[in-house]
């Protein structure tokens, strides 16, 4: 397990105790089945006497609950209440902004956060790199969802009847020679997005620019937004796109979890 020590010996004991408590809570919460004292002791490596005292403290504060019949430990009411409080105070736009900012810093590429309005993608966040690749002029910028990675991700989350009601009656905008305007081809692409959990846009709304996008879910397991990384088409090698795909999917999952998606 992780251990953190401070220079002063008095504080060292306090910090070590805090680290041990967090280790134990992680074991109790993440275990496939409710763990016994022995299982917690083996997983944490904490001496039995120290662990016994720690479990008593956690039970007293209701962070952990003990079942004397099956002799296992569960997350306690205080821990559940704390988790619920974290979820209820989570700010949607703050989490999206924080997420695409860290994604930009981790990759060095331009990142976006997008929501859907009908069949359009509305850009509500942008973190630009030094060499920005983006058609987005300002926050609130609107594009046909069919022409963007984020838009494809959000269209793919819709039931088929709702999707067809949005797309079938209209003529799809063509922003570049590469924009998907053929509806049969668009529906094929949407099925691919559903299968793989991400979307790739190859110069659909800006010449020379590609993007990879992934969905953001809320606690009701609904797709409420999408985030993307934009990159110069000239840089879009298979290995680099694979790296960006992993980064955007990981970040989208992280944001989703912060919004209550479990």
C-alpha positions as semicolon CSV with decimal commas, in nm:
position;residue;x (nm);y (nm);z (nm)
1;X;0,000;0,000;0,000
2;X;0,096;0,365;-0,025
3;X;0,274;0,518;0,272
4;X;0,345;0,886;0,329
5;X;0,580;1,011;0,598
6;X;0,647;1,364;0,717
7;X;0,978;1,479;0,862
8;X;0,853;1,533;1,216
9;X;0,804;1,206;1,400
10;X;0,478;1,320;1,567
11;X;0,316;1,407;1,237
12;X;0,459;1,093;1,078
13;X;0,240;0,872;1,297
14;X;-0,072;1,075;1,215
15;X;-0,007;1,068;0,840
16;X;0,070;0,695;0,847
17;X;-0,258;0,632;1,033
18;X;-0,449;0,837;0,775
19;X;-0,285;0,643;0,490
20;X;-0,372;0,313;0,658
21;X;-0,734;0,420;0,710
22;X;-0,765;0,512;0,341
23;X;-0,607;0,180;0,240
24;X;-0,861;-0,010;0,450
25;X;-1,156;0,189;0,311
26;X;-1,039;0,118;-0,045
27;X;-1,017;-0,255;0,033
28;X;-1,367;-0,262;0,187
29;X;-1,524;-0,062;-0,098
30;X;-1,346;-0,230;-0,391
31;X;-1,349;-0,594;-0,274
32;X;-1,550;-0,827;-0,502
33;X;-1,718;-0,970;-0,192
34;X;-1,734;-0,825;0,158
35;X;-1,394;-0,894;0,322
36;X;-1,317;-1,056;0,657
37;X;-1,063;-0,916;0,904
38;X;-0,804;-1,166;0,778
39;X;-0,861;-1,063;0,414
40;X;-0,820;-0,694;0,503
41;X;-0,506;-0,770;0,705
42;X;-0,349;-0,965;0,417
43;X;-0,441;-0,705;0,155
44;X;-0,322;-0,407;0,361
45;X;-0,019;-0,557;0,535
46;X;-0,114;-0,372;0,855
47;X;-0,016;-0,557;1,177
48;X;-0,317;-0,732;1,338
49;X;-0,310;-0,527;1,660
50;X;-0,294;-0,197;1,470
51;X;-0,565;-0,307;1,228
52;X;-0,794;-0,416;1,511
53;X;-0,771;-0,069;1,666
54;X;-0,820;0,099;1,328
55;X;-1,131;-0,108;1,246
56;X;-1,283;-0,016;1,584
57;X;-1,226;0,355;1,506
58;X;-1,378;0,325;1,157
59;X;-1,679;0,137;1,294
60;X;-1,726;0,393;1,570
61;X;-1,729;0,674;1,314
62;X;-1,965;0,463;1,093
63;X;-1,729;0,455;0,796
64;X;-1,730;0,077;0,816
65;X;-2,005;-0,163;0,927
66;X;-1,944;-0,511;1,068
67;X;-2,173;-0,811;1,027
68;X;-2,110;-1,040;1,330
69;X;-2,290;-1,337;1,169
70;X;-2,086;-1,358;0,848
71;X;-1,785;-1,181;1,007
72;X;-1,738;-0,941;0,714
73;X;-1,712;-0,565;0,674
74;X;-1,925;-0,334;0,458
75;X;-1,908;0,039;0,375
76;X;-2,078;0,224;0,662
77;X;-2,352;0,485;0,653
78;X;-2,113;0,778;0,707
79;X;-1,904;0,670;0,407
80;X;-2,214;0,631;0,187
81;X;-2,345;0,970;0,298
82;X;-2,009;1,131;0,222
83;X;-2,006;0,975;-0,126
84;X;-2,359;1,097;-0,195
85;X;-2,264;1,448;-0,080
86;X;-1,968;1,451;-0,318
87;X;-2,194;1,354;-0,608
88;X;-2,466;1,608;-0,527
89;X;-2,222;1,901;-0,508
90;X;-2,044;1,810;-0,832
91;X;-2,068;2,091;-1,086
92;X;-2,120;1,967;-1,444
93;X;-1,944;2,254;-1,624
94;X;-1,660;2,271;-1,371
95;X;-1,586;1,898;-1,412
96;X;-1,591;1,924;-1,792
97;X;-1,361;2,229;-1,791
98;X;-1,120;2,069;-1,544
99;X;-1,121;1,748;-1,748
100;X;-1,042;1,901;-2,088
101;X;-0,780;2,130;-1,930
102;X;-0,589;1,836;-1,782
103;X;-0,636;1,642;-2,109
104;X;-0,483;1,933;-2,301
105;X;-0,190;1,946;-2,059
106;X;-0,134;1,569;-2,081
107;X;-0,139;1,556;-2,464
108;X;-0,035;1,903;-2,579
109;X;-0,326;1,904;-2,824
110;X;-0,644;2,114;-2,843
111;X;-0,939;1,972;-2,647
112;X;-1,313;2,043;-2,653
113;X;-1,623;1,980;-2,443
114;X;-1,954;1,955;-2,627
115;X;-2,325;1,910;-2,551
116;X;-2,607;1,826;-2,795
117;X;-2,901;2,042;-2,894
118;X;-3,123;1,849;-3,132
119;X;-2,903;1,741;-3,420
120;X;-2,638;2,002;-3,345
121;X;-2,323;1,992;-3,136
122;X;-2,274;2,297;-2,911
123;X;-1,916;2,364;-2,805
124;X;-1,915;2,470;-2,439
125;X;-1,543;2,438;-2,365
126;X;-1,211;2,463;-2,543
127;X;-0,851;2,434;-2,426
128;X;-0,618;2,533;-2,708
129;X;-0,265;2,416;-2,773
130;X;0,004;2,647;-2,911
131;X;-0,071;2,511;-3,260
132;X;-0,450;2,492;-3,224
133;X;-0,642;2,272;-3,466
134;X;-1,005;2,374;-3,431
135;X;-1,296;2,512;-3,628
136;X;-1,446;2,640;-3,302
137;X;-1,445;3,020;-3,303
138;X;-1,598;3,079;-2,960
139;X;-1,791;2,910;-2,681
140;X;-2,148;2,840;-2,794
141;X;-2,026;2,762;-3,148
142;X;-2,271;2,525;-3,323
143;X;-2,200;2,257;-3,584
144;X;-2,404;1,973;-3,729
145;X;-2,341;1,677;-3,498
146;X;-2,280;1,451;-3,800
147;X;-1,963;1,646;-3,882
148;X;-1,784;1,624;-3,546
149;X;-1,642;1,345;-3,333
150;X;-1,827;1,470;-3,026
151;X;-2,149;1,501;-3,222
152;X;-2,121;1,144;-3,352
153;X;-2,068;1,016;-2,996
154;X;-2,385;1,191;-2,877
155;X;-2,593;1,084;-3,178
156;X;-2,481;0,726;-3,115
157;X;-2,629;0,740;-2,764
158;X;-2,981;0,801;-2,898
159;X;-3,240;0,526;-2,957
160;X;-3,281;0,451;-3,328
161;X;-3,628;0,605;-3,356
162;X;-3,512;0,933;-3,203
163;X;-3,197;0,934;-3,419
164;X;-3,394;0,881;-3,742
165;X;-3,648;1,147;-3,644
166;X;-3,364;1,400;-3,614
167;X;-3,167;1,303;-3,925
168;X;-3,403;1,159;-4,187
169;X;-3,606;1,477;-4,269
170;X;-3,308;1,713;-4,316
171;X;-3,029;1,782;-4,561
172;X;-2,698;1,743;-4,377
173;X;-2,456;2,035;-4,397
174;X;-2,132;1,983;-4,590
175;X;-1,846;2,174;-4,424
176;X;-1,558;2,011;-4,613
177;X;-1,525;1,755;-4,895
178;X;-1,485;1,492;-4,618
179;X;-1,805;1,566;-4,423
180;X;-2,033;1,262;-4,401
181;X;-2,358;1,377;-4,564
182;X;-2,477;1,040;-4,699
183;X;-2,721;0,911;-4,438
184;X;-2,657;0,540;-4,495
185;X;-2,287;0,602;-4,442
186;X;-2,364;0,816;-4,133
187;X;-2,575;0,539;-3,977
188;X;-2,296;0,288;-4,046
189;X;-2,051;0,517;-3,869
190;X;-2,288;0,560;-3,573
191;X;-2,315;0,181;-3,539
192;X;-1,934;0,167;-3,532
193;X;-1,924;0,435;-3,259
194;X;-2,174;0,236;-3,051
195;X;-1,961;-0,075;-3,089
196;X;-1,625;0,078;-2,997
197;X;-1,725;0,355;-2,755
198;X;-1,549;0,643;-2,930
199;X;-1,572;0,844;-3,253
200;X;-1,309;0,948;-3,506
201;X;-1,368;1,250;-3,728
202;X;-1,136;1,275;-4,028
203;X;-1,151;1,639;-4,149
204;X;-1,531;1,645;-4,132
205;X;-1,554;2,009;-4,022
206;X;-1,207;2,154;-4,082
207;X;-0,957;2,064;-4,353
208;X;-0,631;1,932;-4,213
209;X;-0,781;1,850;-3,872
210;X;-0,888;1,520;-3,713
211;X;-1,040;1,451;-3,375
212;X;-1,113;1,161;-3,141
213;X;-1,410;1,189;-2,904
214;X;-1,559;0,991;-2,616
215;X;-1,890;1,012;-2,425
216;X;-1,944;1,158;-2,077
217;X;-2,218;0,991;-1,867
218;X;-2,414;1,110;-1,564
219;X;-2,529;0,901;-1,268
220;X;-2,843;0,796;-1,461
221;X;-2,607;0,641;-1,722
222;X;-2,715;0,897;-1,984
223;X;-2,468;1,055;-2,227
224;X;-2,478;1,423;-2,125
225;X;-2,170;1,552;-2,308
226;X;-1,866;1,448;-2,509
227;X;-1,501;1,549;-2,499
228;X;-1,248;1,539;-2,780
229;X;-0,884;1,585;-2,876
230;X;-0,814;1,761;-3,207
231;X;-0,492;1,696;-3,397
232;X;-0,336;1,789;-3,730
233;X;-0,417;1,525;-3,991
234;X;-0,047;1,519;-4,078
235;X;0,029;1,397;-3,723
236;X;-0,246;1,135;-3,719
237;X;-0,039;0,817;-3,738
238;X;-0,204;0,495;-3,623
239;X;0,014;0,475;-3,312
240;X;-0,047;0,839;-3,216
241;X;-0,422;0,808;-3,269
242;X;-0,419;0,494;-3,053
243;X;-0,248;0,693;-2,776
244;X;-0,499;0,982;-2,805
245;X;-0,793;0,739;-2,810
246;X;-0,676;0,587;-2,481
247;X;-0,628;0,931;-2,323
248;X;-0,970;1,070;-2,426
249;X;-1,155;0,753;-2,318
250;X;-0,979;0,751;-1,980
251;X;-1,055;1,120;-1,923
252;X;-1,419;1,083;-2,027
253;X;-1,456;0,793;-1,783
254;X;-1,293;0,998;-1,507
255;X;-1,530;1,293;-1,565
256;X;-1,827;1,053;-1,578
257;X;-1,731;0,902;-1,243
258;X;-1,704;1,249;-1,090
259;X;-2,057;1,313;-1,217
260;X;-2,181;1,000;-1,039
261;X;-2,154;0,736;-1,313
262;X;-2,050;0,407;-1,152
